[in-house]
Amino acid sequence: MQEVKIFDTTLRDGEQSPGCSMTIDEKIKVAIQLDKLGVDIIEAGFAAASPGDFEAISKISEVVKNSTVCSLARALESDIKKAGEAIKDATHQRIHTFIATSPIHMQYKLKMSPDEVIKRAVKAVEYAKTFCDDVEFSCEDAGRSEMSFLKEIISAVIQAGAQTINIPDTVGYTMPWEFGGQIKELVDFVNGKAIISVHCHNDLGLATANSIQAVKNGARQVECTINGIGERAGNAALEEVVMIINTRRDVFGDVKTNINPKEIYKTSRLLTSITGIEPQPNKAIVGKNAFAHESGIHQDGVLKHRDTYEIIKAEDIGIEKNNSIVLGKHSGRHAFSDKLKELGYELSDEELNKAFERFKVLADKKKEIFDEDIIAIINDEMINKQKMYELVNLQLNDCANGLASAAATIKIEDRLITDAAIGEGTIDAVFKVIDRITGYSGELIRYKVDSVTQGKDALAKVNVQVIFDKTKPAIMGHGLNIDTMTASAKAYLNALNSFVVTKDLLTTTKISYRDL
Ligand code: KIV
Ligand code: ZN
């Protein structure tokens, strides 16, 4: 059986999508989980984009054990040098360099002749080879490039040492049958001298279909992202590509991936907790409704025989079968720790203690605790580690027709500071009192509340985006609590904690990989 390599670009193309930027610590968490999921290559970022991106790739290189760690680089010496330096500590390293090959990109964006583009590409691959052996070359906008030119540049970069040739449908323009034909011709052309990879965008909703058609035609690497996040309408969703190959063994019997599907759901939830962006409810594989049977006819069929309406089982992607009430206030540490193991979490003693403390507090207030609540607590603990400012107490006085007031106590290192503020509404008052205590003045640009499960006593999950310094980008923050205002305060403080730790690495003028 042949292997289809899964190249995950959640931390690069995915992170570029609006609202999906992550802190360095969050990227590390995602990378560790991607490694566990079994992805072959993690594109950890674009090292030359900003000092923060460089730092994230370097740190990911230190912690990832099995996957290859890759940095994107434009076909420029300075970019490639940064990429090479960022991945230097990775066990398995790759540099991914690219240049546009379509007539429209060469003429209007690059303002370069086809010959100049080939020369630049060859130079880039040769230089990348001085840092690591594993070099990938992408023909940006290959979907709209001429076949004869693609062949010319591909021959040249293979000669220069590229082992993987990526064919992106950068603007999501091609039809599956066109893309499949293009891939077949290129697979035949390279004749085993390099792996043909694909990278499809979803502008017309065809990213997964095009990727799958490419696999059918000989592509042996698929670039994709968790939950399908990515520029504009996103990239091909990893979970869809993998589950198509696994489910339709009759069609894809000759290929396999190294993904452990049981880790898919957990990875999707982790990313959602970090970005605050839920996949649409009807999203294939990981949407909330993907395994829900609402109509009576369907429910009846599934009860009589599961296969009547289910082609994939929720357990296949790691959703526990019994997602009813799992634990309550009388459950002890042992039961809690067993539950975590069942959900696939391995926590250190210290992490377990913290999570258990939070579980107990929640169990006192919430009658029924579901798997989803536990997953939310664990993800929140994992992404809320940096705590220079910690909420100790919050009291509110909400006047329906007038000003609201909030009093808060915040622990700043070893000191407890209490203050109060009034605001136009409760949220305004909560954020103002935090500003008074911490001395920062944040501008709230996004505020979103979700409930983790159903029920009046459900946990509230708040996501905020705040600008603390006008010369730096907005910072994302997350908070989880049974009380929405407490969750809001925690989210705001989480954003502030991230800002304080990373502010020296943040730049508003992040270089885009589209700039040249
Ligand atoms: O969409 C695209 O073409 C890309 C390349 C950099 C691979 O993301
Ligand atoms: Zn892309």
Coordinates of C-alpha atoms and ligand atoms in Angstrom, one line a residue:
M1 CA 0.0 0.0 0.0
Q2 CA 1.3 3.5 -0.8
E3 CA 1.5 6.2 1.7
V4 CA -0.3 9.6 1.3
K5 CA 1.6 12.1 3.4
I6 CA -0.5 14.5 5.4
F7 CA 1.1 17.9 5.5
D8 CA -0.7 20.1 8.0
T9 CA -0.6 23.8 7.5
T10 CA -3.0 24.9 10.3
L11 CA -0.2 26.9 11.9
R12 CA 0.7 28.7 8.7
D13 CA -2.1 29.0 6.1
G14 CA -4.7 28.3 8.8
E15 CA -3.3 30.9 11.1
Q16 CA -3.4 33.5 8.4
S17 CA -7.2 33.5 8.3
P18 CA -8.9 36.3 10.2
G19 CA -9.5 35.6 13.9
C20 CA -7.3 32.5 13.9
S21 CA -4.0 34.0 15.0
M22 CA -2.5 32.2 17.9
T23 CA 0.1 32.9 20.6
I24 CA 3.4 31.0 20.7
D25 CA 2.2 28.8 23.5
E26 CA -1.0 28.0 21.7
K27 CA 0.9 27.1 18.6
I28 CA 3.1 24.8 20.6
K29 CA 0.0 23.1 22.1
V30 CA -1.5 22.6 18.6
A31 CA 1.8 21.3 17.2
I32 CA 2.1 18.7 20.0
Q33 CA -1.4 17.5 19.3
L34 CA -0.7 17.4 15.5
D35 CA 2.3 15.2 16.3
K36 CA 0.0 12.9 18.3
L37 CA -2.5 12.9 15.5
G38 CA 0.2 11.5 13.3
V39 CA 0.6 14.2 10.6
D40 CA 3.8 13.6 8.6
I41 CA 4.7 17.3 8.2
I42 CA 3.8 20.2 10.4
E43 CA 4.1 23.6 8.6
A44 CA 4.8 25.5 11.8
G45 CA 4.8 29.0 10.2
F46 CA 6.6 31.4 8.0
A47 CA 9.8 32.3 9.8
A48 CA 10.5 35.5 8.0
A49 CA 7.0 36.9 8.7
S50 CA 7.8 38.3 12.2
P51 CA 10.0 37.6 15.3
G52 CA 6.9 35.9 16.9
D53 CA 6.6 33.5 14.0
F54 CA 10.3 32.7 14.1
E55 CA 10.2 32.0 17.8
A56 CA 7.1 29.8 17.4
I57 CA 8.8 27.6 14.8
S58 CA 12.0 27.4 16.8
K59 CA 10.1 26.3 19.9
I60 CA 7.9 23.8 18.0
S61 CA 11.1 22.3 16.5
E62 CA 12.3 21.6 20.0
V63 CA 9.2 19.8 21.2
V64 CA 7.9 17.9 18.2
K65 CA 9.1 14.3 18.3
N66 CA 7.9 12.5 15.2
S67 CA 6.5 14.8 12.6
T68 CA 8.8 16.8 10.2
V69 CA 8.8 20.5 11.1
C70 CA 8.7 22.8 8.2
S71 CA 8.9 26.6 7.6
L72 CA 7.6 28.4 4.6
A73 CA 10.0 30.8 2.8
R74 CA 9.5 32.9 -0.3
A75 CA 12.2 32.3 -2.9
L76 CA 14.4 34.8 -1.3
E77 CA 17.8 34.2 0.4
S78 CA 16.8 36.2 3.5
D79 CA 13.5 34.1 4.0
I80 CA 15.3 30.8 3.4
K81 CA 18.0 31.7 5.9
K82 CA 15.4 32.5 8.6
A83 CA 13.5 29.3 7.8
G84 CA 16.7 27.2 8.0
E85 CA 17.6 28.8 11.4
A86 CA 14.1 28.4 12.8
I87 CA 13.9 24.6 12.1
K88 CA 17.5 23.8 13.0
D89 CA 16.6 22.0 16.3
A90 CA 13.9 19.8 14.7
T91 CA 14.5 16.1 14.5
H92 CA 13.2 16.1 11.0
Q93 CA 13.4 19.3 9.1
R94 CA 12.0 20.7 5.9
I95 CA 12.1 24.1 4.1
H96 CA 9.1 24.9 1.8
T97 CA 10.0 27.6 -0.7
F98 CA 7.7 28.9 -3.5
I99 CA 7.2 31.3 -6.3
A100 CA 4.2 32.1 -8.4
T101 CA 4.0 30.4 -11.9
S102 CA 0.7 31.6 -13.4
P103 CA 0.9 34.2 -16.2
I104 CA -1.3 36.6 -14.1
H105 CA 0.9 36.4 -11.0
M106 CA 4.2 36.6 -12.9
Q107 CA 3.1 39.6 -14.9
Y108 CA 1.2 41.7 -12.3
K109 CA 2.6 40.5 -8.9
L110 CA 6.1 39.5 -9.5
K111 CA 6.7 41.6 -12.6
M112 CA 9.2 38.9 -13.7
S113 CA 9.6 37.0 -16.9
P114 CA 9.1 33.2 -16.9
D115 CA 12.9 32.7 -17.3
E116 CA 13.6 35.0 -14.3
V117 CA 11.1 33.0 -12.3
I118 CA 12.8 29.7 -13.1
K119 CA 16.2 31.1 -12.2
R120 CA 14.9 32.5 -8.9
A121 CA 13.3 29.1 -8.1
V122 CA 16.4 27.1 -8.8
K123 CA 18.5 29.5 -6.7
A124 CA 16.1 29.2 -3.8
V125 CA 16.0 25.4 -3.8
E126 CA 19.8 25.2 -4.1
Y127 CA 20.2 27.6 -1.1
A128 CA 17.5 25.8 0.9
K129 CA 19.5 22.6 0.4
T130 CA 22.4 24.1 2.3
F131 CA 20.2 24.1 5.4
C132 CA 18.4 20.8 5.1
D133 CA 18.1 17.9 2.7
D134 CA 14.3 17.9 2.6
V135 CA 13.2 20.7 0.4
E136 CA 9.7 21.3 -1.0
F137 CA 9.0 23.6 -3.9
S138 CA 5.5 25.1 -4.6
C139 CA 4.4 26.6 -7.9
E140 CA 2.0 29.2 -6.5
D141 CA -1.3 29.5 -8.5
A142 CA -0.4 26.2 -10.3
G143 CA -4.1 25.8 -10.9
R144 CA -4.0 28.7 -13.4
S145 CA -0.5 28.0 -14.7
E146 CA 0.4 26.7 -18.1
M147 CA 1.3 23.0 -18.2
S148 CA 4.4 23.5 -20.4
F149 CA 5.8 26.1 -18.0
L150 CA 5.0 24.0 -15.0
K151 CA 7.0 21.1 -16.5
E152 CA 9.9 23.4 -17.3
I153 CA 10.1 24.9 -13.7
I154 CA 9.5 21.5 -12.1
S155 CA 12.3 19.8 -14.0
A156 CA 14.7 22.6 -13.0
V157 CA 13.9 22.5 -9.3
I158 CA 14.0 18.7 -9.2
Q159 CA 17.5 19.0 -10.8
A160 CA 18.3 21.5 -8.0
G161 CA 17.3 19.1 -5.3
A162 CA 13.6 19.5 -4.5
Q163 CA 12.1 16.2 -3.4
T164 CA 8.5 17.4 -3.1
I165 CA 6.7 19.4 -5.8
N166 CA 3.6 21.1 -4.5
I167 CA 0.8 22.0 -6.9
P168 CA -1.5 24.6 -5.2
D169 CA -4.9 25.6 -6.4
T170 CA -4.2 28.9 -4.7
V171 CA -7.4 30.6 -5.6
G172 CA -9.7 27.5 -5.5
Y173 CA -10.5 27.8 -9.2
T174 CA -10.1 24.4 -10.7
M175 CA -12.8 21.7 -11.1
P176 CA -12.0 18.3 -9.7
W177 CA -11.7 16.7 -13.2
E178 CA -9.4 19.4 -14.5
F179 CA -7.2 19.3 -11.4
G180 CA -7.1 15.5 -11.5
G181 CA -6.0 15.6 -15.1
Q182 CA -3.3 18.2 -14.3
I183 CA -2.0 16.0 -11.4
K184 CA -2.0 12.9 -13.5
E185 CA 0.1 14.6 -16.2
L186 CA 2.6 15.9 -13.7
V187 CA 2.9 12.6 -11.8
D188 CA 3.7 10.9 -15.1
F189 CA 6.1 13.7 -16.0
V190 CA 8.2 13.5 -12.8
N191 CA 8.1 9.8 -13.0
G192 CA 9.0 9.1 -9.4
K193 CA 11.8 11.7 -9.2
A194 CA 9.7 13.7 -6.7
I195 CA 6.5 13.4 -4.7
I196 CA 3.7 15.4 -6.2
S197 CA 1.8 17.2 -3.5
V198 CA -1.4 19.3 -3.6
H199 CA -2.7 22.3 -1.7
C200 CA -6.3 23.2 -2.5
H201 CA -8.3 26.3 -1.4
N202 CA -12.0 26.2 -0.9
D203 CA -13.2 29.3 -2.7
L204 CA -15.8 27.3 -4.7
G205 CA -16.2 24.6 -2.0
L206 CA -14.1 22.1 -3.9
A207 CA -10.9 22.0 -1.8
T208 CA -11.5 18.5 -0.5
A209 CA -12.9 17.2 -3.7
N210 CA -9.9 18.5 -5.6
S211 CA -7.5 17.0 -3.1
I212 CA -9.1 13.6 -3.2
Q213 CA -9.2 13.6 -7.0
A214 CA -5.5 14.4 -6.9
V215 CA -4.8 11.4 -4.7
K216 CA -6.8 9.2 -7.1
N217 CA -4.4 10.5 -9.8
G218 CA -1.2 9.9 -8.0
A219 CA -0.6 12.8 -5.6
R220 CA 1.2 11.4 -2.5
Q221 CA 1.1 14.4 -0.3
V222 CA -2.0 16.5 0.7
E223 CA -1.7 19.8 2.3
C224 CA -4.6 20.6 4.6
T225 CA -5.7 22.1 7.9
I226 CA -7.8 21.2 10.9
N227 CA -11.4 22.3 10.5
G228 CA -10.5 23.5 7.1
I229 CA -9.3 26.9 8.3
G230 CA -7.1 29.0 6.0
E231 CA -7.0 32.0 3.8
R232 CA -10.4 33.3 2.6
A233 CA -12.7 30.2 2.4
G234 CA -10.0 28.0 3.8
N235 CA -8.0 25.0 2.8
A236 CA -8.9 21.3 2.4
A237 CA -10.0 20.0 5.8
L238 CA -7.6 17.3 7.1
E239 CA -10.4 15.4 8.8
E240 CA -12.4 15.2 5.5
V241 CA -9.4 14.0 3.4
V242 CA -8.4 11.4 5.9
M243 CA -11.9 10.1 6.6
I244 CA -12.7 9.8 2.9
I245 CA -9.6 7.7 2.4
N246 CA -10.4 5.6 5.4
T247 CA -14.1 5.2 4.7
R248 CA -14.0 4.5 1.0
R249 CA -11.5 1.6 1.1
D250 CA -13.2 0.3 -2.0
V251 CA -12.0 3.3 -3.9
F252 CA -8.7 4.0 -2.0
G253 CA -7.6 0.5 -1.2
D254 CA -4.1 1.1 -2.5
V255 CA -3.3 4.1 -0.3
K256 CA -3.2 4.9 3.4
T257 CA -2.3 7.8 5.7
N258 CA -0.4 7.7 9.0
I259 CA -3.2 9.6 10.8
N260 CA -4.7 8.2 14.0
P261 CA -8.3 9.0 13.4
K262 CA -9.2 8.7 17.1
E263 CA -7.2 11.9 17.7
I264 CA -9.2 13.9 15.1
Y265 CA -12.0 15.2 17.3
K266 CA -9.6 16.1 20.1
T267 CA -7.5 18.1 17.7
S268 CA -10.5 19.9 16.3
R269 CA -11.7 20.8 19.8
L270 CA -8.3 22.1 20.8
L271 CA -8.1 24.4 17.8
T272 CA -11.7 25.6 18.4
S273 CA -10.9 26.4 22.0
I274 CA -7.9 28.4 21.0
T275 CA -9.3 30.3 18.1
G276 CA -12.9 30.5 19.4
I277 CA -14.0 29.7 15.9
E278 CA -16.5 26.8 15.9
P279 CA -16.8 24.7 12.7
Q280 CA -20.2 25.2 11.1
P281 CA -22.7 22.8 12.8
N282 CA -23.2 20.8 9.6
K283 CA -19.4 20.6 8.9
A284 CA -18.5 17.1 7.7
I285 CA -16.8 15.0 10.4
V286 CA -16.3 17.5 13.2
G287 CA -19.4 19.7 13.1
K288 CA -21.8 19.5 16.1
N289 CA -24.4 17.8 14.0
A290 CA -22.2 15.5 12.0
F291 CA -23.4 12.5 14.0
A292 CA -26.8 13.7 15.2
H293 CA -29.9 12.0 13.9
E294 CA -32.8 14.4 14.3
S295 CA -35.5 12.9 12.1
G296 CA -37.7 10.1 13.5
I297 CA -37.1 7.9 10.5
H298 CA -33.4 8.2 10.8
Q299 CA -33.4 7.6 14.5
D300 CA -35.6 4.5 14.0
G301 CA -33.3 3.2 11.3
V302 CA -30.1 3.8 13.4
L303 CA -31.7 2.0 16.4
K304 CA -32.6 -1.0 14.2
H305 CA -29.2 -1.1 12.4
R306 CA -26.6 1.6 12.7
D307 CA -25.3 1.3 9.2
T308 CA -28.7 2.4 7.8
Y309 CA -27.7 6.0 8.2
E310 CA -24.2 6.0 9.5
I311 CA -21.2 5.7 7.2
I312 CA -18.7 6.7 10.0
K313 CA -19.1 6.1 13.7
A314 CA -18.5 9.0 16.1
E315 CA -16.1 6.7 18.0
D316 CA -14.0 6.4 14.8
I317 CA -12.8 10.0 15.2
G318 CA -12.5 9.8 19.0
I319 CA -15.9 11.0 20.2
E320 CA -16.8 8.8 23.2
K321 CA -19.8 6.6 22.6
N322 CA -21.4 7.4 26.0
N323 CA -21.5 11.2 26.0
S324 CA -24.2 11.3 28.7
I325 CA -23.7 12.4 32.2
V326 CA -20.1 11.4 33.1
L327 CA -19.3 12.7 36.5
G328 CA -20.9 14.6 39.4
K329 CA -20.0 16.3 42.6
H330 CA -19.4 13.0 44.4
S331 CA -16.9 11.7 41.8
G332 CA -13.4 11.5 43.2
R333 CA -10.0 12.2 41.9
H334 CA -9.6 8.6 40.7
A335 CA -12.8 8.7 38.6
F336 CA -11.8 12.0 37.2
S337 CA -8.3 10.8 36.3
D338 CA -9.8 7.6 34.7
K339 CA -12.2 9.8 32.7
L340 CA -9.3 11.9 31.4
K341 CA -7.5 8.8 30.3
E342 CA -10.6 7.6 28.5
L343 CA -10.8 10.9 26.7
G344 CA -7.1 10.5 25.7
Y345 CA -5.5 13.1 28.0
E346 CA -2.2 12.5 29.7
L347 CA -1.6 15.1 32.3
S348 CA 1.2 15.7 34.8
D349 CA 0.4 15.5 38.5
E350 CA 0.3 19.3 38.8
E351 CA -1.9 19.6 35.7
L352 CA -4.2 16.9 37.0
N353 CA -4.5 18.7 40.4
K354 CA -5.4 22.0 38.8
A355 CA -7.9 20.4 36.5
F356 CA -9.5 18.4 39.4
E357 CA -9.8 21.6 41.5
R358 CA -11.7 23.3 38.7
F359 CA -13.8 20.2 38.2
K360 CA -14.8 20.2 41.9
V361 CA -15.7 23.9 41.8
L362 CA -17.8 23.3 38.7
A363 CA -19.5 20.1 40.1
D364 CA -20.7 22.2 43.1
K365 CA -22.6 24.5 40.7
K366 CA -23.5 22.3 37.8
K367 CA -25.7 19.2 38.2
E368 CA -24.5 17.1 35.3
I369 CA -21.0 17.2 33.9
F370 CA -20.5 16.0 30.4
D371 CA -17.4 14.9 28.4
E372 CA -17.6 18.3 26.6
D373 CA -17.3 20.1 29.9
I374 CA -14.2 18.2 30.8
I375 CA -12.6 18.7 27.4
A376 CA -13.3 22.5 27.8
I377 CA -11.7 22.6 31.3
I378 CA -8.6 20.7 30.1
N379 CA -8.2 22.9 27.0
D380 CA -8.7 26.0 29.1
E381 CA -6.1 24.9 31.6
M382 CA -3.7 24.2 28.8
I383 CA -4.1 27.6 27.1
N384 CA -4.3 29.6 30.2
K385 CA -1.0 28.9 31.8
Q386 CA 0.6 32.3 31.7
K387 CA -1.0 34.0 34.6
M388 CA 0.7 37.3 35.7
Y389 CA -2.8 38.7 36.4
E390 CA -5.3 36.3 38.0
L391 CA -9.0 37.0 38.8
V392 CA -9.7 36.3 42.5
N393 CA -13.1 37.8 42.9
L394 CA -15.7 39.7 40.9
Q395 CA -18.9 41.4 42.1
L396 CA -21.4 43.2 39.9
N397 CA -24.1 45.6 40.3
D398 CA -26.2 45.7 37.1
C399 CA -28.7 48.5 36.8
A400 CA -31.2 47.7 34.1
N401 CA -31.8 51.4 33.3
G402 CA -28.5 53.0 34.2
L403 CA -24.9 52.5 34.8
A404 CA -23.5 49.2 35.9
S405 CA -20.7 48.8 38.4
A406 CA -18.1 46.1 38.9
A407 CA -15.7 45.4 41.8
A408 CA -12.8 43.0 41.3
T409 CA -9.9 41.6 43.1
I410 CA -6.9 40.6 40.9
K411 CA -3.8 38.8 42.0
I412 CA -0.7 40.4 40.5
E413 CA 2.2 38.2 41.3
D414 CA 2.0 38.1 45.1
R415 CA -0.3 41.1 45.7
L416 CA -4.0 41.3 45.8
I417 CA -5.5 44.5 44.4
T418 CA -9.1 45.5 44.7
D419 CA -10.9 48.3 42.9
A420 CA -14.2 49.2 41.3
A421 CA -15.5 50.9 38.2
I422 CA -18.7 52.0 36.5
G423 CA -19.5 51.3 32.9
E424 CA -22.2 51.7 30.2
G425 CA -23.2 48.1 30.8
T426 CA -21.9 45.1 32.8
I427 CA -19.2 44.1 30.3
D428 CA -18.0 47.6 30.0
A429 CA -17.8 47.9 33.8
V430 CA -16.0 44.5 34.1
F431 CA -13.3 45.4 31.6
K432 CA -12.9 48.9 33.0
V433 CA -12.2 47.7 36.5
I434 CA -9.6 45.3 35.1
D435 CA -8.0 48.3 33.2
R436 CA -8.0 50.3 36.5
I437 CA -6.2 47.6 38.4
T438 CA -3.7 46.5 35.8
G439 CA -3.0 50.0 34.4
Y440 CA -3.7 48.9 30.8
S441 CA -6.4 50.2 28.6
G442 CA -7.7 47.6 26.2
E443 CA -9.8 48.3 23.2
L444 CA -12.3 45.4 22.8
I445 CA -12.7 44.5 19.1
R446 CA -14.4 41.1 19.3
Y447 CA -16.6 39.5 22.0
K448 CA -18.2 36.1 21.6
V449 CA -20.1 33.9 24.0
D450 CA -20.9 30.2 23.5
S451 CA -22.2 27.6 25.8
V452 CA -20.2 24.3 26.1
T453 CA -23.3 22.1 26.5
Q454 CA -27.0 22.6 26.6
G455 CA -28.9 23.5 29.8
K456 CA -29.4 26.6 31.9
D457 CA -26.3 25.7 34.0
A458 CA -24.0 25.2 31.0
L459 CA -20.5 26.5 31.1
A460 CA -20.0 29.8 29.3
K461 CA -17.0 30.0 26.9
V462 CA -16.1 33.6 26.1
N463 CA -13.6 34.7 23.4
V464 CA -12.4 38.2 23.1
Q465 CA -10.0 40.1 20.9
V466 CA -8.4 43.1 22.5
I467 CA -5.9 45.8 21.4
F468 CA -3.7 46.8 24.3
D469 CA -1.2 48.8 22.3
K470 CA -2.2 50.5 19.0
T471 CA 1.2 49.7 17.5
K472 CA 0.7 45.9 18.0
P473 CA -1.9 43.5 16.7
A474 CA -5.0 42.5 18.6
I475 CA -4.7 39.7 21.1
M476 CA -7.1 36.8 21.5
G477 CA -8.3 35.7 25.0
H478 CA -10.4 32.9 26.2
G479 CA -12.4 32.4 29.5
L480 CA -14.5 29.6 30.8
N481 CA -16.9 29.7 33.7
I482 CA -20.4 28.9 34.7
D483 CA -21.0 32.6 35.1
T484 CA -20.7 34.6 31.8
M485 CA -19.3 37.7 33.4
T486 CA -16.6 35.8 35.2
A487 CA -15.8 34.0 32.0
S488 CA -15.6 37.5 30.3
A489 CA -13.2 38.8 32.9
K490 CA -11.1 35.7 32.6
A491 CA -11.0 36.0 28.8
Y492 CA -9.9 39.7 29.0
L493 CA -7.2 38.8 31.6
N494 CA -6.1 35.8 29.4
A495 CA -5.6 38.2 26.5
L496 CA -3.7 40.6 28.7
N497 CA -1.5 37.8 30.1
S498 CA -0.6 36.8 26.5
F499 CA 0.1 40.4 25.6
V500 CA 2.5 40.9 28.5
V501 CA 4.4 37.8 27.7
T502 CA 4.7 38.2 23.9
K503 CA 4.6 42.0 23.4
D504 CA 8.2 42.3 22.4
L505 CA 7.8 39.8 19.6
L506 CA 4.6 41.3 18.2
T507 CA 4.7 43.4 15.1
T508 CA 1.8 45.0 13.3
T509 CA 3.8 44.9 10.1
K510 CA 3.9 41.1 9.7
I511 CA 5.3 40.3 6.3
S512 CA 2.7 38.4 4.3
Y513 CA 3.9 35.5 2.2
R514 CA 2.1 37.2 -0.7
D515 CA 4.5 40.2 -0.6
L516 CA 7.5 40.1 -2.8
Ligands
KIV1 O1 -2.2 28.8 -1.5 C1 -1.0 28.8 -1.8 O2 -0.6 28.8 -3.0 C2 0.0 28.7 -0.7 C3 1.4 28.4 -1.1 C4 2.4 29.3 -0.3 C5 1.7 27.0 -1.0 O3 -0.4 28.7 0.4
ZN2 ZN -2.6 28.4 0.6

